[in-house]
mmCIF file of C-alpha atoms and ligand atoms in Angstrom:
data_model
loop_
_atom_site.group_PDB
_atom_site.id
_atom_site.type_symbol
_atom_site.label_atom_id
_atom_site.label_comp_id
_atom_site.label_asym_id
_atom_site.label_seq_id
_atom_site.Cartn_x
_atom_site.Cartn_y
_atom_site.Cartn_z
ATOM 1 C CA UNK W 38 -16.227 -5.940 -1.868
ATOM 2 C CA UNK W 39 -13.888 -8.854 -1.451
ATOM 3 C CA UNK W 40 -10.790 -8.579 -3.600
ATOM 4 C CA UNK W 41 -8.476 -11.431 -4.580
ATOM 5 C CA UNK W 42 -9.310 -15.146 -5.024
ATOM 6 C CA UNK W 43 -8.744 -14.714 -8.731
ATOM 7 C CA UNK W 44 -6.696 -16.025 -11.605
ATOM 8 C CA UNK W 45 -6.528 -19.532 -10.229
ATOM 9 C CA UNK W 46 -6.883 -22.001 -13.038
ATOM 10 C CA UNK W 47 -9.631 -24.605 -13.041
ATOM 11 C CA UNK W 48 -7.445 -27.548 -12.151
ATOM 12 C CA UNK W 49 -6.747 -26.004 -8.757
ATOM 13 C CA UNK W 50 -10.361 -26.398 -7.725
ATOM 14 C CA UNK W 51 -9.731 -29.601 -5.859
ATOM 15 C CA UNK W 52 -8.784 -30.363 -2.292
ATOM 16 C CA UNK W 53 -5.180 -30.699 -1.168
ATOM 17 C CA UNK W 54 -5.111 -34.348 -0.148
ATOM 18 C CA UNK W 55 -1.832 -34.412 1.759
ATOM 19 C CA UNK W 56 -0.600 -32.666 4.892
ATOM 20 C CA UNK W 57 0.693 -29.144 5.229
ATOM 21 C CA UNK W 58 4.363 -30.187 5.101
ATOM 22 C CA UNK W 59 3.780 -31.854 1.743
ATOM 23 C CA UNK W 60 2.116 -28.590 0.689
ATOM 24 C CA UNK W 61 5.248 -26.571 1.536
ATOM 25 C CA UNK W 62 7.522 -29.143 -0.132
ATOM 26 C CA UNK W 63 5.461 -28.623 -3.285
ATOM 27 C CA UNK W 64 5.055 -24.873 -2.907
ATOM 28 C CA UNK W 65 8.758 -24.030 -2.780
ATOM 29 C CA UNK W 66 9.275 -25.883 -6.069
ATOM 30 C CA UNK W 67 7.317 -23.028 -7.687
ATOM 31 C CA UNK W 68 10.067 -20.481 -6.884
ATOM 32 C CA UNK W 69 12.510 -19.376 -9.523
ATOM 33 C CA UNK W 70 16.018 -19.861 -8.091
ATOM 34 C CA UNK W 71 18.193 -19.353 -11.115
ATOM 35 C CA UNK W 72 19.690 -16.020 -10.031
ATOM 36 C CA UNK W 73 20.419 -17.012 -6.434
ATOM 37 C CA UNK W 74 23.883 -16.903 -4.972
ATOM 38 C CA UNK W 75 24.300 -20.304 -3.317
ATOM 39 C CA UNK W 76 27.599 -20.153 -1.409
ATOM 40 C CA UNK W 77 26.845 -21.019 2.241
ATOM 41 C CA UNK W 78 27.970 -18.391 4.741
ATOM 42 C CA UNK W 79 28.987 -19.703 8.130
ATOM 43 C CA UNK W 80 27.288 -17.677 10.860
ATOM 44 C CA UNK W 81 27.246 -18.397 14.597
ATOM 45 C CA UNK W 82 24.026 -19.508 16.327
ATOM 46 C CA UNK W 83 22.056 -16.899 18.251
ATOM 47 C CA UNK W 84 23.868 -15.886 21.414
ATOM 48 C CA UNK W 85 22.704 -17.620 24.613
ATOM 49 C CA UNK W 86 20.467 -15.414 26.755
ATOM 50 C CA UNK W 87 18.785 -15.982 30.107
ATOM 51 C CA UNK W 88 15.261 -17.083 29.373
ATOM 52 C CA UNK W 89 12.193 -15.359 30.787
ATOM 53 C CA UNK W 90 10.081 -17.387 33.228
ATOM 54 C CA UNK W 91 6.520 -18.314 32.237
ATOM 55 C CA UNK W 92 5.122 -15.417 34.216
ATOM 56 C CA UNK W 93 7.642 -12.898 32.821
ATOM 57 C CA UNK W 94 6.763 -14.096 29.350
ATOM 58 C CA UNK W 95 3.064 -13.779 30.177
ATOM 59 C CA UNK W 96 3.524 -10.168 31.241
ATOM 60 C CA UNK W 97 5.574 -9.310 28.156
ATOM 61 C CA UNK W 98 3.139 -10.929 25.750
ATOM 62 C CA UNK W 99 0.123 -9.218 27.231
ATOM 63 C CA UNK W 100 1.625 -5.733 27.471
ATOM 64 C CA UNK W 101 0.224 -3.546 24.671
ATOM 65 C CA UNK W 102 2.678 -2.377 21.990
ATOM 66 C CA UNK W 103 2.787 1.363 21.377
ATOM 67 C CA UNK W 104 1.302 1.415 17.910
ATOM 68 C CA UNK W 105 1.058 4.919 16.439
ATOM 69 C CA UNK W 106 -1.296 6.487 13.924
ATOM 70 C CA UNK W 107 1.606 6.534 11.451
ATOM 71 C CA UNK W 108 2.097 2.777 11.852
ATOM 72 C CA UNK W 109 -1.565 2.220 11.005
ATOM 73 C CA UNK W 110 -1.439 4.568 8.023
ATOM 74 C CA UNK W 111 1.725 2.894 6.725
ATOM 75 C CA UNK W 112 0.092 -0.543 7.046
ATOM 76 C CA UNK W 113 -3.007 0.608 5.150
ATOM 77 C CA UNK W 114 -0.870 2.163 2.403
ATOM 78 C CA UNK W 115 1.880 -0.451 2.071
ATOM 79 C CA UNK W 116 0.079 -3.611 3.186
ATOM 80 C CA UNK W 117 2.765 -4.455 5.728
ATOM 81 C CA UNK W 118 4.760 -2.943 8.517
ATOM 82 C CA UNK W 119 7.951 -3.888 10.331
ATOM 83 C CA UNK W 120 7.905 -3.170 14.035
ATOM 84 C CA UNK W 121 11.001 -3.228 16.241
ATOM 85 C CA UNK W 122 10.989 -4.693 19.756
ATOM 86 C CA UNK W 123 7.793 -6.666 19.401
ATOM 87 C CA UNK W 124 9.623 -9.335 21.425
ATOM 88 C CA UNK W 125 12.480 -8.866 23.861
ATOM 89 C CA UNK W 126 15.747 -10.663 22.944
ATOM 90 C CA UNK W 127 15.146 -13.117 25.808
ATOM 91 C CA UNK W 128 11.620 -13.910 24.543
ATOM 92 C CA UNK W 129 13.081 -14.523 21.062
ATOM 93 C CA UNK W 130 15.606 -16.907 22.565
ATOM 94 C CA UNK W 131 12.920 -18.866 24.418
ATOM 95 C CA UNK W 132 10.770 -19.004 21.285
ATOM 96 C CA UNK W 133 13.645 -20.374 19.252
ATOM 97 C CA UNK W 134 14.438 -23.036 21.817
ATOM 98 C CA UNK W 135 10.861 -24.268 21.945
ATOM 99 C CA UNK W 136 10.400 -24.191 18.159
ATOM 100 C CA UNK W 137 13.601 -26.184 17.714
ATOM 101 C CA UNK W 138 12.401 -28.740 20.282
ATOM 102 C CA UNK W 139 9.123 -29.179 18.389
ATOM 103 C CA UNK W 140 10.800 -29.263 14.959
ATOM 104 C CA UNK W 141 13.314 -31.874 16.143
ATOM 105 C CA UNK W 142 10.480 -34.082 17.384
ATOM 106 C CA UNK W 143 8.876 -34.105 13.946
ATOM 107 C CA UNK W 144 11.776 -33.973 11.498
ATOM 108 C CA UNK W 145 14.734 -36.344 11.747
ATOM 109 C CA UNK W 146 18.131 -34.639 11.358
ATOM 110 C CA UNK W 147 18.881 -36.575 8.147
ATOM 111 C CA UNK W 148 15.723 -35.340 6.437
ATOM 112 C CA UNK W 149 16.064 -31.573 6.763
ATOM 113 C CA UNK W 150 18.666 -30.456 4.247
ATOM 114 C CA UNK W 151 17.570 -27.667 1.883
ATOM 115 C CA UNK W 152 13.934 -27.976 2.985
ATOM 116 C CA UNK W 153 11.256 -25.590 4.114
ATOM 117 C CA UNK W 154 9.944 -27.218 7.279
ATOM 118 C CA UNK W 155 6.567 -26.307 8.665
ATOM 119 C CA UNK W 156 4.559 -27.103 11.800
ATOM 120 C CA UNK W 157 1.147 -25.793 12.739
ATOM 121 C CA UNK W 158 -1.270 -25.906 15.657
ATOM 122 C CA UNK W 159 1.669 -25.975 18.037
ATOM 123 C CA UNK W 160 -0.217 -23.831 20.538
ATOM 124 C CA UNK W 161 -2.478 -26.746 21.369
ATOM 125 C CA UNK W 162 0.443 -28.935 22.357
ATOM 126 C CA UNK W 163 2.953 -26.439 23.770
ATOM 127 C CA UNK W 164 2.049 -24.081 26.645
ATOM 128 C CA UNK W 165 5.075 -21.953 25.727
ATOM 129 C CA UNK W 166 4.044 -21.478 22.111
ATOM 130 C CA UNK W 167 0.473 -20.826 23.319
ATOM 131 C CA UNK W 168 1.710 -17.678 25.049
ATOM 132 C CA UNK W 169 3.142 -16.346 21.766
ATOM 133 C CA UNK W 170 0.109 -17.341 19.685
ATOM 134 C CA UNK W 171 -2.771 -16.270 21.916
ATOM 135 C CA UNK W 172 -0.728 -13.218 22.956
ATOM 136 C CA UNK W 173 -2.895 -10.136 23.582
ATOM 137 C CA UNK W 174 0.119 -7.994 22.576
ATOM 138 C CA UNK W 175 0.419 -9.602 19.129
ATOM 139 C CA UNK W 176 -3.335 -9.953 18.565
ATOM 140 C CA UNK W 177 -4.025 -6.339 19.540
ATOM 141 C CA UNK W 178 -1.391 -5.078 17.082
ATOM 142 C CA UNK W 179 -3.161 -7.199 14.437
ATOM 143 C CA UNK W 180 -6.650 -5.916 15.301
ATOM 144 C CA UNK W 181 -5.455 -2.303 15.418
ATOM 145 C CA UNK W 182 -3.642 -2.548 12.093
ATOM 146 C CA UNK W 183 -6.779 -3.969 10.497
ATOM 147 C CA UNK W 184 -8.928 -1.426 12.380
ATOM 148 C CA UNK W 185 -11.260 -4.168 13.584
ATOM 149 C CA UNK W 186 -12.551 -4.727 17.099
ATOM 150 C CA UNK W 187 -11.880 -8.402 17.440
ATOM 151 C CA UNK W 188 -9.606 -11.005 15.847
ATOM 152 C CA UNK W 189 -9.532 -14.797 15.866
ATOM 153 C CA UNK W 190 -6.664 -17.143 15.151
ATOM 154 C CA UNK W 191 -6.533 -18.854 11.738
ATOM 155 C CA UNK W 192 -3.369 -20.767 12.528
ATOM 156 C CA UNK W 193 0.109 -20.629 13.972
ATOM 157 C CA UNK W 194 2.970 -21.743 11.765
ATOM 158 C CA UNK W 195 6.613 -22.571 12.414
ATOM 159 C CA UNK W 196 8.506 -21.821 9.220
ATOM 160 C CA UNK W 197 12.008 -23.199 9.255
ATOM 161 C CA UNK W 198 13.908 -22.374 6.103
ATOM 162 C CA UNK W 199 16.853 -24.726 6.352
ATOM 163 C CA UNK W 200 20.365 -23.851 5.118
ATOM 164 C CA UNK W 201 20.386 -24.264 1.336
ATOM 165 C CA UNK W 202 16.600 -23.874 0.908
ATOM 166 C CA UNK W 203 15.651 -21.689 -2.060
ATOM 167 C CA UNK W 204 13.302 -18.733 -2.344
ATOM 168 C CA UNK W 205 9.674 -18.552 -1.268
ATOM 169 C CA UNK W 206 7.681 -17.779 -4.427
ATOM 170 C CA UNK W 207 5.905 -14.437 -4.857
ATOM 171 C CA UNK W 208 2.323 -14.598 -3.593
ATOM 172 C CA UNK W 209 -0.311 -12.970 -1.472
ATOM 173 C CA UNK W 210 -1.945 -14.915 1.284
ATOM 174 C CA UNK W 211 -5.440 -14.422 -0.027
ATOM 175 C CA UNK W 212 -4.610 -17.350 -2.337
ATOM 176 C CA UNK W 213 -3.764 -19.482 0.672
ATOM 177 C CA UNK W 214 -6.339 -18.742 3.310
ATOM 178 C CA UNK W 215 -9.879 -19.757 2.386
ATOM 179 C CA UNK W 216 -11.357 -16.831 4.316
ATOM 180 C CA UNK W 217 -14.032 -14.652 2.794
ATOM 181 C CA UNK W 218 -12.585 -11.412 4.083
ATOM 182 C CA UNK W 219 -9.628 -9.142 3.468
ATOM 183 C CA UNK W 220 -9.311 -8.403 7.160
ATOM 184 C CA UNK W 221 -6.536 -10.936 7.574
ATOM 185 C CA UNK W 222 -3.040 -10.282 8.883
ATOM 186 C CA UNK W 223 -0.003 -12.456 9.516
ATOM 187 C CA UNK W 224 2.459 -11.636 12.280
ATOM 188 C CA UNK W 225 5.843 -12.937 11.041
ATOM 189 C CA UNK W 226 8.076 -13.205 14.103
ATOM 190 C CA UNK W 227 11.617 -14.422 13.509
ATOM 191 C CA UNK W 228 13.187 -16.485 16.287
ATOM 192 C CA UNK W 229 16.635 -15.004 15.558
ATOM 193 C CA UNK W 230 17.877 -11.987 13.617
ATOM 194 C CA UNK W 231 17.456 -12.491 9.850
ATOM 195 C CA UNK W 232 20.285 -11.050 7.754
ATOM 196 C CA UNK W 233 19.704 -10.696 4.004
ATOM 197 C CA UNK W 234 21.666 -13.881 3.388
ATOM 198 C CA UNK W 235 19.133 -15.850 5.485
ATOM 199 C CA UNK W 236 16.060 -14.963 3.422
ATOM 200 C CA UNK W 237 13.992 -12.314 5.241
ATOM 201 C CA UNK W 238 10.400 -11.767 4.172
ATOM 202 C CA UNK W 239 10.317 -9.027 1.486
ATOM 203 C CA UNK W 240 7.319 -7.024 0.384
ATOM 204 C CA UNK W 241 6.195 -5.278 -2.790
ATOM 205 C CA UNK W 242 4.672 -1.902 -2.071
ATOM 206 C CA UNK W 243 2.290 -0.201 -1.918
ATOM 207 C CA UNK W 244 -0.494 -2.677 -1.143
ATOM 208 C CA UNK W 245 -2.357 -2.085 -4.384
ATOM 209 C CA UNK W 246 0.443 -3.468 -6.607
ATOM 210 C CA UNK W 247 -1.424 -6.772 -6.379
ATOM 211 C CA UNK W 248 -3.638 -5.281 -9.091
ATOM 212 C CA UNK W 249 -0.686 -5.397 -11.509
ATOM 213 C CA UNK W 250 -0.380 -9.159 -11.177
ATOM 214 C CA UNK W 251 -3.906 -10.297 -10.445
ATOM 215 C CA UNK W 252 -4.484 -11.731 -13.895
ATOM 216 C CA UNK W 253 -1.408 -13.925 -14.060
ATOM 217 C CA UNK W 254 -2.482 -17.527 -14.270
ATOM 218 C CA UNK W 255 -1.157 -19.667 -11.470
ATOM 219 C CA UNK W 256 0.584 -22.795 -12.686
ATOM 220 C CA UNK W 257 0.890 -25.557 -10.127
ATOM 221 C CA UNK W 258 3.667 -27.366 -12.016
ATOM 222 C CA UNK W 259 6.390 -24.820 -12.670
ATOM 223 C CA UNK W 260 7.994 -21.495 -11.756
ATOM 224 C CA UNK W 261 6.167 -19.456 -14.401
ATOM 225 C CA UNK W 262 3.889 -17.603 -11.964
ATOM 226 C CA UNK W 263 6.785 -16.499 -9.761
ATOM 227 C CA UNK W 264 8.853 -15.417 -12.793
ATOM 228 C CA UNK W 265 5.986 -13.461 -14.294
ATOM 229 C CA UNK W 266 5.373 -11.557 -11.040
ATOM 230 C CA UNK W 267 9.087 -10.632 -10.882
ATOM 231 C CA UNK W 268 8.964 -9.465 -14.505
ATOM 232 C CA UNK W 269 5.841 -7.342 -14.058
ATOM 233 C CA UNK W 270 7.081 -5.740 -10.864
ATOM 234 C CA UNK W 271 10.379 -4.888 -12.617
ATOM 235 C CA UNK W 272 8.642 -3.474 -15.664
ATOM 236 C CA UNK W 273 6.530 -1.234 -13.417
ATOM 237 C CA UNK W 274 9.398 -0.178 -11.137
ATOM 238 C CA UNK W 275 7.578 -1.579 -8.132
ATOM 239 C CA UNK W 276 9.465 -0.914 -4.943
ATOM 240 C CA UNK W 277 10.526 -4.081 -3.100
ATOM 241 C CA UNK W 278 11.160 -3.694 0.599
ATOM 242 C CA UNK W 279 13.842 -6.213 1.437
ATOM 243 C CA UNK W 280 15.699 -5.612 4.678
ATOM 244 C CA UNK W 281 17.271 -7.644 7.451
ATOM 245 C CA UNK W 282 15.243 -8.214 10.632
ATOM 246 C CA UNK W 283 16.870 -7.292 13.936
ATOM 247 C CA UNK W 284 16.347 -9.416 17.030
ATOM 248 C CA UNK W 285 12.781 -8.990 18.315
ATOM 249 C CA UNK W 286 11.636 -7.224 15.143
ATOM 250 C CA UNK W 287 8.475 -8.598 13.507
ATOM 251 C CA UNK W 288 6.496 -7.779 10.402
ATOM 252 C CA UNK W 289 2.730 -7.779 9.963
ATOM 253 C CA UNK W 290 1.337 -8.266 6.458
ATOM 254 C CA UNK W 291 -2.160 -8.003 4.992
ATOM 255 C CA UNK W 292 -3.602 -10.842 2.910
ATOM 256 C CA UNK W 293 -3.331 -8.750 -0.269
ATOM 257 C CA UNK W 294 0.319 -7.780 0.322
ATOM 258 C CA UNK W 295 2.582 -9.404 -2.264
ATOM 259 C CA UNK W 296 5.617 -10.969 -0.636
ATOM 260 C CA UNK W 297 8.490 -13.341 -1.214
ATOM 261 C CA UNK W 298 11.576 -14.419 0.740
ATOM 262 C CA UNK W 299 15.141 -15.025 -0.370
ATOM 263 C CA UNK W 300 17.008 -18.297 -0.142
ATOM 264 C CA UNK W 301 18.797 -19.212 3.075
ATOM 265 C CA UNK W 302 22.493 -19.351 2.341
ATOM 266 C CA UNK W 303 23.625 -19.249 5.939
ATOM 267 C CA UNK W 304 24.640 -22.230 8.052
ATOM 268 C CA UNK W 305 21.717 -21.618 10.500
ATOM 269 C CA UNK W 306 18.011 -22.415 10.141
ATOM 270 C CA UNK W 307 15.808 -19.363 9.547
ATOM 271 C CA UNK W 308 13.098 -20.093 12.103
ATOM 272 C CA UNK W 309 9.960 -17.978 12.277
ATOM 273 C CA UNK W 310 6.655 -18.127 14.098
ATOM 274 C CA UNK W 311 3.942 -16.834 11.742
ATOM 275 C CA UNK W 312 0.524 -16.337 13.339
ATOM 276 C CA UNK W 313 -2.431 -15.466 11.151
ATOM 277 C CA UNK W 314 -5.418 -13.606 12.616
ATOM 278 C CA UNK W 315 -8.685 -12.567 10.947
ATOM 279 C CA UNK W 316 -11.640 -10.363 11.823
ATOM 280 C CA UNK W 317 -14.184 -12.163 13.960
ATOM 281 C CA UNK W 318 -17.273 -13.082 11.965
ATOM 282 C CA UNK W 319 -15.480 -14.072 8.729
ATOM 283 C CA UNK W 320 -16.720 -17.046 6.702
ATOM 284 C CA UNK W 321 -14.976 -19.818 4.781
ATOM 285 C CA UNK W 322 -14.982 -19.147 1.015
ATOM 286 C CA UNK W 323 -17.486 -21.182 -0.965
ATOM 287 C CA UNK W 324 -14.857 -22.986 -3.028
ATOM 288 C CA UNK W 325 -11.482 -23.526 -1.316
ATOM 289 C CA UNK W 326 -8.757 -24.659 -3.724
ATOM 290 C CA UNK W 327 -5.661 -26.816 -3.416
ATOM 291 C CA UNK W 328 -3.664 -23.639 -2.735
ATOM 292 C CA UNK W 329 -5.512 -23.444 0.581
ATOM 293 C CA UNK W 330 -3.629 -26.596 1.616
ATOM 294 C CA UNK W 331 -4.796 -28.534 4.622
ATOM 295 C CA UNK W 332 -7.304 -25.840 5.704
ATOM 296 C CA UNK W 333 -9.801 -28.204 7.329
ATOM 297 C CA UNK W 334 -7.185 -28.989 9.923
ATOM 298 C CA UNK W 335 -7.251 -25.331 11.001
ATOM 299 C CA UNK W 336 -11.050 -24.902 10.923
ATOM 300 C CA UNK W 337 -12.405 -28.349 11.760
ATOM 301 C CA UNK W 338 -16.103 -28.794 11.123
ATOM 302 C CA UNK W 339 -16.477 -25.602 9.092
ATOM 303 C CA UNK W 340 -18.367 -26.003 5.844
ATOM 304 C CA UNK W 341 -17.617 -23.799 2.847
ATOM 305 C CA UNK W 342 -19.681 -20.646 3.387
ATOM 306 C CA UNK W 343 -19.863 -21.117 7.176
ATOM 307 C CA UNK W 344 -18.606 -18.738 9.878
ATOM 308 C CA UNK W 345 -15.101 -19.575 11.114
ATOM 309 C CA UNK W 346 -15.322 -19.984 14.866
ATOM 310 C CA UNK W 347 -14.133 -23.483 15.799
ATOM 311 C CA UNK W 348 -12.423 -24.239 19.093
ATOM 312 C CA UNK W 349 -9.133 -23.904 17.184
ATOM 313 C CA UNK W 350 -9.968 -20.327 16.183
ATOM 314 C CA UNK W 351 -10.216 -18.577 19.538
ATOM 315 C CA UNK W 352 -10.761 -14.860 19.828
ATOM 316 C CA UNK W 353 -7.262 -13.575 20.684
ATOM 317 C CA UNK W 354 -8.220 -9.921 20.982
ATOM 318 C CA UNK W 355 -9.926 -8.619 23.068
ATOM 319 C CA UNK W 356 -8.157 -10.924 25.493
ATOM 320 C CA UNK W 357 -10.191 -13.210 27.740
ATOM 321 C CA UNK W 358 -9.216 -11.105 30.757
ATOM 322 C CA UNK W 359 -10.401 -7.944 29.076
ATOM 323 C CA UNK W 360 -13.642 -9.556 27.891
ATOM 324 C CA UNK W 361 -14.438 -10.562 31.479
ATOM 325 C CA UNK W 362 -14.063 -7.015 32.806
HETATM 326 O O1 AKG V 1126 8.576 -17.450 5.639
HETATM 327 C C1 AKG V 1126 8.463 -17.447 4.407
HETATM 328 O O2 AKG V 1126 9.426 -17.597 3.641
HETATM 329 C C2 AKG V 1126 7.109 -17.237 3.795
HETATM 330 C C3 AKG V 1126 6.082 -16.913 4.805
HETATM 331 C C4 AKG V 1126 4.817 -16.413 4.240
HETATM 332 O O3 AKG V 1126 4.593 -16.393 3.063
HETATM 333 C C5 AKG V 1126 3.797 -15.917 5.159
HETATM 334 O O4 AKG V 1126 4.002 -15.965 6.393
HETATM 335 O O5 AKG V 1126 2.756 -15.445 4.685
HETATM 336 FE FE1 FE2 V 1127 2.636 -15.667 2.629
#
């Protein structure tokens, strides 16, 4: 049975009419920031490293990660897992450089302060980002964690939390992705280390704590939903996993995993590539809501209820090479 897609009030049953950046600008206004420390900490930019060539990157991003049985069990139980060395430091450096190039093309320097900047579908435009998004290494981890044979791409996402940007509100992604399945995972791959002061992704565990908050009504105009989730998790002593990310470390979270992220009070942008994959064969929900944002951009031509398999949702695992064998 499909879980989730609940507690959304009636007035959300309308399409999001603007783009995905406008969606993020709105979404971060729903976070409660009253207890945040706000002093900006000056930290140096990521150290310069020699970048891998295209072919070195290709080899790295198609080499399988050694995922263990314990990793899979932990993911099933907790709804997320952090994995070290998903990317080499040099691959992180190249990712950051390319994401910054793309972000700078879209967002003028004088219009970034305190914002949560987002870009999607970069893999279509950038051959470098394509390697990280269609990566057999990343997609196989995702398929194995979900215990499914084959995954497709929902979307890629650059998430740049600029210095001074506040928290990301508590949520699970099932509210966001209009996919009629719970076999959905997001690979959250930071393009630099993320100390606590930069706002790492943090998770409530175990996975089933979403049941504690599933009846809270979502309010699109204020921070009440975010505050209520915090309150209920506190009252139930829910364990919040909030740790820094080392260079090359990535997390993978399920679409029912409740997560948030702190504010960025460092002097550097917190840049992340977040790729979302889902089990091949999934359909679009019958009634996407405004919380699904600009979803038609990611699944062009798909009607509510239809199978998601557009040219922008390629099968990423098994990899093309493997499928040909
Ligand atoms: O990067 C963030 O602060 C939030 C990202 C997120 O919610 C996600 O990737 O599902
Ligand atoms: Fe999320």
